[in-house]
Backbone as ProteinMPNN parsed JSONL, in Angstrom:
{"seq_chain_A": "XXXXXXXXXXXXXXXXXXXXXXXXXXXXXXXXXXXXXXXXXXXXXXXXXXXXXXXXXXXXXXXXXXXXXXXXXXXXXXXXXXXXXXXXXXXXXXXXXXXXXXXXXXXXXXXXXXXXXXXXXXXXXXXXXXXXXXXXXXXXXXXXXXX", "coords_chain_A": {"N_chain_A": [[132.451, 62.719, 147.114], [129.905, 63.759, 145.06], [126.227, 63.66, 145.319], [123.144, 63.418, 144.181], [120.139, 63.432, 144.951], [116.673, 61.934, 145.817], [114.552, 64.226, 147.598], [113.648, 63.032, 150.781], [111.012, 62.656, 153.099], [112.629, 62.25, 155.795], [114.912, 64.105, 155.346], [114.265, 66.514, 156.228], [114.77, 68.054, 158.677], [117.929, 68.318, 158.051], [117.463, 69.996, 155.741], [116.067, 71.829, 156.624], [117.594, 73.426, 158.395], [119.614, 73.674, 156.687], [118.337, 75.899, 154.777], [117.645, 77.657, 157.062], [120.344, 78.762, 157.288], [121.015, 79.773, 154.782], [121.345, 83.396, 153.549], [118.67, 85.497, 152.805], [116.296, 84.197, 151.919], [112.737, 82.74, 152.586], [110.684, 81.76, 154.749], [108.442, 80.361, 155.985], [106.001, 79.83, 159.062], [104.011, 77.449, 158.623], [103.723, 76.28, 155.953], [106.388, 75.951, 155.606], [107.291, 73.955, 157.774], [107.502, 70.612, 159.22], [105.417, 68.894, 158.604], [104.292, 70.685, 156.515], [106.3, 70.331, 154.27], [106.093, 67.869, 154.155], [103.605, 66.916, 153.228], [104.085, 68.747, 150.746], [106.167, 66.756, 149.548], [104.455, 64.408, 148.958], [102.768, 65.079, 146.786], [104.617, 65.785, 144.806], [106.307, 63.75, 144.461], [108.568, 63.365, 142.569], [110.128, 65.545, 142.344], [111.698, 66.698, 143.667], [114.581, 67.484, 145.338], [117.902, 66.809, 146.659], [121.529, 67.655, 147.268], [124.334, 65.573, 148.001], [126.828, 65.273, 149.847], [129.8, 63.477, 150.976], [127.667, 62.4, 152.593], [126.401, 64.829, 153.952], [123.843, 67.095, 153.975], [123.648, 69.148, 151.026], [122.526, 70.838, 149.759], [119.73, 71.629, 147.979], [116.627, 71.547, 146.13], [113.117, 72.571, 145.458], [110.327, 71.742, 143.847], [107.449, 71.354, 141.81], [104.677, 70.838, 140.324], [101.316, 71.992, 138.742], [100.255, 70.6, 136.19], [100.476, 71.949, 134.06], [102.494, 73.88, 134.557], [105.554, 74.376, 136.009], [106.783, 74.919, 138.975], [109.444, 76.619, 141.478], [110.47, 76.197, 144.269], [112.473, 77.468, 147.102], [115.119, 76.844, 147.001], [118.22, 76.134, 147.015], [122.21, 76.12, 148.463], [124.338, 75.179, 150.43], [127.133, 77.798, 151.659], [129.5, 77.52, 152.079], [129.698, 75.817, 149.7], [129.102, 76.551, 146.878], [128.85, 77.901, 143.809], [130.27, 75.814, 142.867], [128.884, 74.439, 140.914], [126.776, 72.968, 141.588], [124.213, 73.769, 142.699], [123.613, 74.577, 139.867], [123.219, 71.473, 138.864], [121.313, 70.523, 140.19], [119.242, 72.125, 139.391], [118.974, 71.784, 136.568], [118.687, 68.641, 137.049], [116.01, 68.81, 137.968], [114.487, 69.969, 136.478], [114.878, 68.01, 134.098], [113.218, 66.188, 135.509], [110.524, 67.312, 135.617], [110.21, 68.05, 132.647], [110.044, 65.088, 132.211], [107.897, 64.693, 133.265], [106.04, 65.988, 131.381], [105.751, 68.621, 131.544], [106.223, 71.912, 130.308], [106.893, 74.429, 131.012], [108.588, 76.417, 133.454], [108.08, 78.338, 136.488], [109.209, 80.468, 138.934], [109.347, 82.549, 142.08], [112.044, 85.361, 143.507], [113.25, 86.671, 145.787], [113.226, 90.52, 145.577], [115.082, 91.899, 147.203], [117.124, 89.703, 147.27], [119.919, 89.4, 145.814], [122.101, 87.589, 145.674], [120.893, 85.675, 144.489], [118.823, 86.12, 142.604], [121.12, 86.848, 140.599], [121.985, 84.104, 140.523], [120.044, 82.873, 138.994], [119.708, 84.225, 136.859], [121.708, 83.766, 135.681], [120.825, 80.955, 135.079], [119.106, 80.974, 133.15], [116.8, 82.335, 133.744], [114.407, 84.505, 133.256], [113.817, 87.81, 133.851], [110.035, 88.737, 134.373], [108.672, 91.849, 133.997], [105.923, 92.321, 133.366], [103.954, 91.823, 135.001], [102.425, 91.136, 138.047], [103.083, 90.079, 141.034], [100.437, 88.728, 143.305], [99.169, 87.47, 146.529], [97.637, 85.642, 148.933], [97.438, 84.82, 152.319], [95.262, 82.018, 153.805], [95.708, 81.693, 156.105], [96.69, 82.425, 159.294], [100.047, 82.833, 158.951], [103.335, 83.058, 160.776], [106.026, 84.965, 158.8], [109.597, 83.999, 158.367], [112.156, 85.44, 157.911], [115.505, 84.987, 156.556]], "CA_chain_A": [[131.782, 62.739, 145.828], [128.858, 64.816, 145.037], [125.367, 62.836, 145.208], [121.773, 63.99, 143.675], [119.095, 62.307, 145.164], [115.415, 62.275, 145.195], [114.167, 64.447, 148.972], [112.143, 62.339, 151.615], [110.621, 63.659, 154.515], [113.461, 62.542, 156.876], [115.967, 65.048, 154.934], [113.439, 67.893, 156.569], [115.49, 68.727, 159.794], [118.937, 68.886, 157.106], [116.767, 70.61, 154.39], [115.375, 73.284, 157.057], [118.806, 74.367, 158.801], [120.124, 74.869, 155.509], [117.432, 76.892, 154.643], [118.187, 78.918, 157.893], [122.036, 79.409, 156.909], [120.682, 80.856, 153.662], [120.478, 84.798, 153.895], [117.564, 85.96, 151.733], [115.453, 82.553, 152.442], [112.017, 83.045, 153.016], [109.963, 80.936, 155.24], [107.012, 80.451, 157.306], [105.634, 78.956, 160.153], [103.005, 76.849, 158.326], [104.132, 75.808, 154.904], [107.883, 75.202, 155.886], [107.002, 72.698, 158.752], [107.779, 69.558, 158.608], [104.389, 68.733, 157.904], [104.041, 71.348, 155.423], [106.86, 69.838, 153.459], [105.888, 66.559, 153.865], [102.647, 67.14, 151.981], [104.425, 69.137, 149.239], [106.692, 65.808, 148.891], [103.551, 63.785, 148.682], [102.459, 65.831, 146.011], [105.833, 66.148, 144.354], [107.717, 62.951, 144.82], [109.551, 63.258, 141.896], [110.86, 66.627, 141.077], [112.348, 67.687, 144.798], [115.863, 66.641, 144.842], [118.708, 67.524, 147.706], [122.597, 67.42, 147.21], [124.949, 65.026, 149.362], [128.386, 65.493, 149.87], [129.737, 62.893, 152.024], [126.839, 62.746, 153.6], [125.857, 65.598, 154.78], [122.828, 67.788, 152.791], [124.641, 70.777, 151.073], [121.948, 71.498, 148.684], [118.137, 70.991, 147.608], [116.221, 72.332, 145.042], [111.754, 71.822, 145.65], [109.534, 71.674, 142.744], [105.896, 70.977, 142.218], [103.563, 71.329, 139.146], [100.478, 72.077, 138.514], [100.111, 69.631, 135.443], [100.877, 72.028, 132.912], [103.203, 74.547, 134.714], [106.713, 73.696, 137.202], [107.185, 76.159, 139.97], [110.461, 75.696, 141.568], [110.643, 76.616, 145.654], [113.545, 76.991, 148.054], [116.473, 76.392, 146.094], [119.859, 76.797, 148.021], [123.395, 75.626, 148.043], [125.356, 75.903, 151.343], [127.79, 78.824, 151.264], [130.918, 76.79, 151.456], [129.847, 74.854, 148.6], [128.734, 77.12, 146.522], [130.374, 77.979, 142.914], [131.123, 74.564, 142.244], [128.003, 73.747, 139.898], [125.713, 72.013, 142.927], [123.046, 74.222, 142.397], [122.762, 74.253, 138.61], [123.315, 69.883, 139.107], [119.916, 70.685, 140.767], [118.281, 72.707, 138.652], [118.89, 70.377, 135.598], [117.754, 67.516, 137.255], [114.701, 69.075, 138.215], [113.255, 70.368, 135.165], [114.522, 66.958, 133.45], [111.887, 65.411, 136.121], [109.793, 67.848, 134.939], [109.962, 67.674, 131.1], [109.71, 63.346, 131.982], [106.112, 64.862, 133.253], [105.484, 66.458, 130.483], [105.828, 70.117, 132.115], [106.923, 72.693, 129.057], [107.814, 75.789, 131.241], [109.056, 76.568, 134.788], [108.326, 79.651, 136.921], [109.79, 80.614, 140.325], [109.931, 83.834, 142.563], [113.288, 85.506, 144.287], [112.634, 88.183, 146.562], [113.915, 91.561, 144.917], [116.525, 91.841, 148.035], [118.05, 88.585, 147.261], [121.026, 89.619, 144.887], [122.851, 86.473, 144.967], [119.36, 84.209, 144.35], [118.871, 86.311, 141.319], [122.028, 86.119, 140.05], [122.152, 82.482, 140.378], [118.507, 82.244, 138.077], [119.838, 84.837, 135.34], [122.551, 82.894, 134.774], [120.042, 79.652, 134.719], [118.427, 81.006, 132.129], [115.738, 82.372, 134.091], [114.5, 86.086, 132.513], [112.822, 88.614, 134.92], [109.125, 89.251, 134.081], [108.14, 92.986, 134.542], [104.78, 92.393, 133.152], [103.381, 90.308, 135.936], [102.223, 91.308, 139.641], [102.835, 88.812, 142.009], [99.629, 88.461, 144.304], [99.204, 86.716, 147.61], [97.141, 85.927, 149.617], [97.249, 83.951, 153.374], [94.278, 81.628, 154.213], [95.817, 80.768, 157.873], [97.77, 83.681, 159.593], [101.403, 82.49, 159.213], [104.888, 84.061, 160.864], [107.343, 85.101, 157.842], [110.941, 83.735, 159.188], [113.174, 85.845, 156.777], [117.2, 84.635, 156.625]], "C_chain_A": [[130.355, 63.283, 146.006], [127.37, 63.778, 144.79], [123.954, 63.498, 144.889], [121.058, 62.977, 143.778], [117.444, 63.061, 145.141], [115.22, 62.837, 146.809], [113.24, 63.485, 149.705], [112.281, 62.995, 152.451], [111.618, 63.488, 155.817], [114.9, 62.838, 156.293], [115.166, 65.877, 155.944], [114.428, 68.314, 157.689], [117.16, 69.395, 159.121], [119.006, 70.276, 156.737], [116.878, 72.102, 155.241], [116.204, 74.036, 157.643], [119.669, 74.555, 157.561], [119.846, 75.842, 155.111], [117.821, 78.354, 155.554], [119.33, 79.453, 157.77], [121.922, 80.05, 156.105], [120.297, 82.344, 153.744], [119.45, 84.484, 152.377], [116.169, 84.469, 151.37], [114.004, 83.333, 153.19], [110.906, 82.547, 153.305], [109.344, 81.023, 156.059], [106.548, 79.285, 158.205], [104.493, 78.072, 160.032], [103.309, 76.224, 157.254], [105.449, 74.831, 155.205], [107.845, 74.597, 157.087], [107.333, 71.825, 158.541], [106.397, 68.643, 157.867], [104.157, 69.316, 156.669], [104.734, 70.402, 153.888], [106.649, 68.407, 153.068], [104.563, 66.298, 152.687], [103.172, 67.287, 150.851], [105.234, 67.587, 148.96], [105.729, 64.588, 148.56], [103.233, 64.148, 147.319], [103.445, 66.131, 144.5], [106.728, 65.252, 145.257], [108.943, 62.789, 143.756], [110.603, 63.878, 140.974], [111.38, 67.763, 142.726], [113.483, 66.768, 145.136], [116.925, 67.727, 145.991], [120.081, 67.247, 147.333], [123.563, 66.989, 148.306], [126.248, 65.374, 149.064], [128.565, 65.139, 151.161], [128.657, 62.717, 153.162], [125.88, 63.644, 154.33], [124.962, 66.788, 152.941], [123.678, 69.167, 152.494], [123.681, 71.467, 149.763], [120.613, 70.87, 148.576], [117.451, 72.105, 147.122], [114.446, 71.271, 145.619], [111.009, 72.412, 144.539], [108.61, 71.032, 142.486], [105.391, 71.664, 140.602], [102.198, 71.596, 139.375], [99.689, 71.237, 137.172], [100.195, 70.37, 134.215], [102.273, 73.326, 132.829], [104.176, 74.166, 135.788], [106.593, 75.043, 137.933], [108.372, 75.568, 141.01], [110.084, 76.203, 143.118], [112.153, 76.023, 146.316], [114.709, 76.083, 147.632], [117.216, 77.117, 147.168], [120.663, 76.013, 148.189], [123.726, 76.235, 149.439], [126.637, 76.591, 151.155], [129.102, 78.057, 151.017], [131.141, 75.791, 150.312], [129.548, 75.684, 146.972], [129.983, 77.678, 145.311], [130.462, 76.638, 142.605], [129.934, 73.599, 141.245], [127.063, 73.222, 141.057], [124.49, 72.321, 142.71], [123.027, 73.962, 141.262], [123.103, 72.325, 138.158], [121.778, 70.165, 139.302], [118.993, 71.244, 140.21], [118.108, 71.816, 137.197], [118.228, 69.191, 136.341], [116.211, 67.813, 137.772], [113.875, 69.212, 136.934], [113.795, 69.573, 134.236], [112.99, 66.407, 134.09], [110.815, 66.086, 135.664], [109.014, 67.587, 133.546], [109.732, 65.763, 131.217], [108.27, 63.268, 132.176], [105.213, 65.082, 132.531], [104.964, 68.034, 130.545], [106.649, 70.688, 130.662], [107.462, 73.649, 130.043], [107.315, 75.52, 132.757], [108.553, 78.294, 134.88], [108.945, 79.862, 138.569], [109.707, 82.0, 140.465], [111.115, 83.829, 143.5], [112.69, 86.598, 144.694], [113.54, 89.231, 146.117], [115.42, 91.76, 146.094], [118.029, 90.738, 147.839], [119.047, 88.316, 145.864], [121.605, 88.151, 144.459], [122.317, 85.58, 144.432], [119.134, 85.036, 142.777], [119.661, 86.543, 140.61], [121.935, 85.007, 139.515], [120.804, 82.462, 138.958], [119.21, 83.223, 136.93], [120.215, 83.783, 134.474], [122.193, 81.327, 134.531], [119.668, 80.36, 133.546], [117.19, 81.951, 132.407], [115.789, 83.814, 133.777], [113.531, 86.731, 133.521], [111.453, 89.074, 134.231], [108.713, 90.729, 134.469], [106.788, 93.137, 134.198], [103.69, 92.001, 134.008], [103.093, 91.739, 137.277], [102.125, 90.001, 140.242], [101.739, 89.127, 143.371], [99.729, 87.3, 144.967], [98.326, 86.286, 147.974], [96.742, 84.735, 150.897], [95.498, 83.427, 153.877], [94.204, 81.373, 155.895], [96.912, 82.135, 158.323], [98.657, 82.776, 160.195], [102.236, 83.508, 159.736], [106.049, 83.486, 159.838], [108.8, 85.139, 158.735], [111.65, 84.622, 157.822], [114.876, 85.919, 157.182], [117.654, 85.647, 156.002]], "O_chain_A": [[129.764, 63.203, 147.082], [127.559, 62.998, 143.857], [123.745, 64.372, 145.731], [121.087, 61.931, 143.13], [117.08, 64.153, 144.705], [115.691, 62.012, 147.593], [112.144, 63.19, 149.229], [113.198, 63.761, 152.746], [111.567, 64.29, 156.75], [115.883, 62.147, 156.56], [115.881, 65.797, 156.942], [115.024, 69.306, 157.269], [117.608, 70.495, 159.445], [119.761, 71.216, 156.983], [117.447, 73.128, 154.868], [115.972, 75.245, 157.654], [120.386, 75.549, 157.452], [120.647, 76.763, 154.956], [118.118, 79.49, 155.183], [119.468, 80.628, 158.109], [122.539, 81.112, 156.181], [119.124, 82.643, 153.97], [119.484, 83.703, 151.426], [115.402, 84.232, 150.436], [114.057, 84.208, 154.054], [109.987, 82.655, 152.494], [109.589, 81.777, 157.002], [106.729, 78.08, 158.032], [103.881, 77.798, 161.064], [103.147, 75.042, 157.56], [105.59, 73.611, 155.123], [108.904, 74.929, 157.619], [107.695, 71.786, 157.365], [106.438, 67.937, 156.86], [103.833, 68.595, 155.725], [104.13, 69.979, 152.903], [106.93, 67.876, 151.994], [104.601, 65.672, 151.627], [103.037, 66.471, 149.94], [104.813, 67.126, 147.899], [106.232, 63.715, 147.852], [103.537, 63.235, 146.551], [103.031, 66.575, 143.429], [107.47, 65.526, 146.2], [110.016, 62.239, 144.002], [111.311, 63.59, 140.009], [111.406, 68.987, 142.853], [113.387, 65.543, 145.209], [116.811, 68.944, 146.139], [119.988, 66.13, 146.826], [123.732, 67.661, 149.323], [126.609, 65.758, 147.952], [128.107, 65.677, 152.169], [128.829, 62.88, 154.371], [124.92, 63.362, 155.047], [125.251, 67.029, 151.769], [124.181, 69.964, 153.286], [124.045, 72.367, 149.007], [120.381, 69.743, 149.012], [117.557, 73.276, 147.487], [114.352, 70.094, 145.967], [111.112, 73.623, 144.343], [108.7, 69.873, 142.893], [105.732, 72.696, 140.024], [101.899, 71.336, 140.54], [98.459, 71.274, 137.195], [100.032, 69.706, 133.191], [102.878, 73.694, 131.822], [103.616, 73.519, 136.673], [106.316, 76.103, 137.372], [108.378, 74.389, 141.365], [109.012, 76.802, 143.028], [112.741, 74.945, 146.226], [115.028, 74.93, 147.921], [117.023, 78.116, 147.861], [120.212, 74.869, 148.143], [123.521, 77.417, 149.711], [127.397, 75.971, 150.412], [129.663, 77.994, 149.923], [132.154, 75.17, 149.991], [129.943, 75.092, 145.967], [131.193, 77.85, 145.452], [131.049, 76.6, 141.523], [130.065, 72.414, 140.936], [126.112, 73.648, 140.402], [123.632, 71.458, 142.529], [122.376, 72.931, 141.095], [123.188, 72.086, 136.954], [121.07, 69.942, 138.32], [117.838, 70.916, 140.48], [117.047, 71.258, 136.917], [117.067, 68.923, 136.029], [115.388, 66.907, 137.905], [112.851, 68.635, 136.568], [113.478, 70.012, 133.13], [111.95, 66.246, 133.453], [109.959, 65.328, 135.206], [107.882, 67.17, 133.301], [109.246, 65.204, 130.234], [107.501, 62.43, 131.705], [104.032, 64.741, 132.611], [104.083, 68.549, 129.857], [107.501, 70.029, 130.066], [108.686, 73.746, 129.953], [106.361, 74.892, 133.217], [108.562, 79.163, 134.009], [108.93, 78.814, 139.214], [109.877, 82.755, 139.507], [111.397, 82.847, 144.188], [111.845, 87.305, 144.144], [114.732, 88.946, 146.23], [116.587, 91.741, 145.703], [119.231, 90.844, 148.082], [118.978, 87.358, 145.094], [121.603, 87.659, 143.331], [122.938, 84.668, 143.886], [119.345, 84.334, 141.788], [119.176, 86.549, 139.478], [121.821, 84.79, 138.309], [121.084, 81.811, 137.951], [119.153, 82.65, 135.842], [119.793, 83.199, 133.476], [122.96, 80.549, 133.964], [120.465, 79.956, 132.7], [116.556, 82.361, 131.434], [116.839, 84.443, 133.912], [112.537, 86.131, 133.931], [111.677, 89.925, 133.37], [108.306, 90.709, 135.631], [106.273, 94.137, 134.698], [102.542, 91.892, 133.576], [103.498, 92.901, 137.287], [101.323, 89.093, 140.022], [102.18, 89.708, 144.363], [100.175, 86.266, 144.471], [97.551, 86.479, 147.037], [95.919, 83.855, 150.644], [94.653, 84.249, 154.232], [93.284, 81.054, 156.648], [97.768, 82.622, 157.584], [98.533, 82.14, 161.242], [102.092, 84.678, 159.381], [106.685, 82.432, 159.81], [109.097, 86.01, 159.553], [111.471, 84.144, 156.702], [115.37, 86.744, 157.95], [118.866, 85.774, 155.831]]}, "name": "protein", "num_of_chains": 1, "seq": "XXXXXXXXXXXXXXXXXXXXXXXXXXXXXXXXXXXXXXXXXXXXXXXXXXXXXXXXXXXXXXXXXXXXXXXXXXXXXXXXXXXXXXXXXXXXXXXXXXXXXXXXXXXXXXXXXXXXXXXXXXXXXXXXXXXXXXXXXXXXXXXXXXX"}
């Protein structure tokens, strides 16, 4: 049976080899730490949410506000599970936790390579901005792990 729970910091070793099974996953050597994440779940204890099945993590969706905007991060569904609703289980319960915050609108980025990641968000609902530039910019020189 399929389980939606809330992430704590000792999912992170689960969380982060899922992450690595994910092609088009894009993580760094400073943020995606276990430290890193542990902060963001400090920060966001109540809108980062992982999927069990029997046990074992087959999904997790991370999400964080800013107090009047959601930004979602590192959404992914393991491949053999995949298709069977898991992910959008996860995306609903997120941006309920959200809207219980009092968040009106969500944004997230997919990296233009990652076909099946933007897929998955059309068919959320999620509409591609072409008006926008996404700027960066590193305070700590990280290494980009790209799946």
């Amino acid at each position: 049976m399929l389980k939606i729970r809330k992430m704590k910091s000792d999912d992170y070793d689960n969380v982060y080899n899922l992450w690595l099974s994910c092609a088009g996953m894009g993580l760094n050597n400073i943020d995606d730490t276990k430290d890193g994440i542990d902060r963001f779940l400090k920060r966001n204890p109540d809108t980062c949410f992982i999927a069990e099945y029997e046990n074992k993590v087959v999904g997790v969706i991370m999400v964080g506000n800013d107090g009047r905007r959601g930004y979602i991060y590192h959404t992914s569904v393991k491949s053999e599970y995949r298709n069977q609703g898991i992910g959008s289980k996860l995306v609903d319960t997120a941006i309920n936790a959200l809207k219980n915050q009092g968040i009106n609108k969500v944004a997230l980025v997919v990296f233009t390579k990652n076909e099946s990641g933007n897929a998955f968000w059309e068919k959320q609902g999620f509409t591609q901005r072409n008006d926008l530039i996404y700027r960066n910019k590193a305070l700590t020189d990280m290494t980009r792990i790209d799946t």
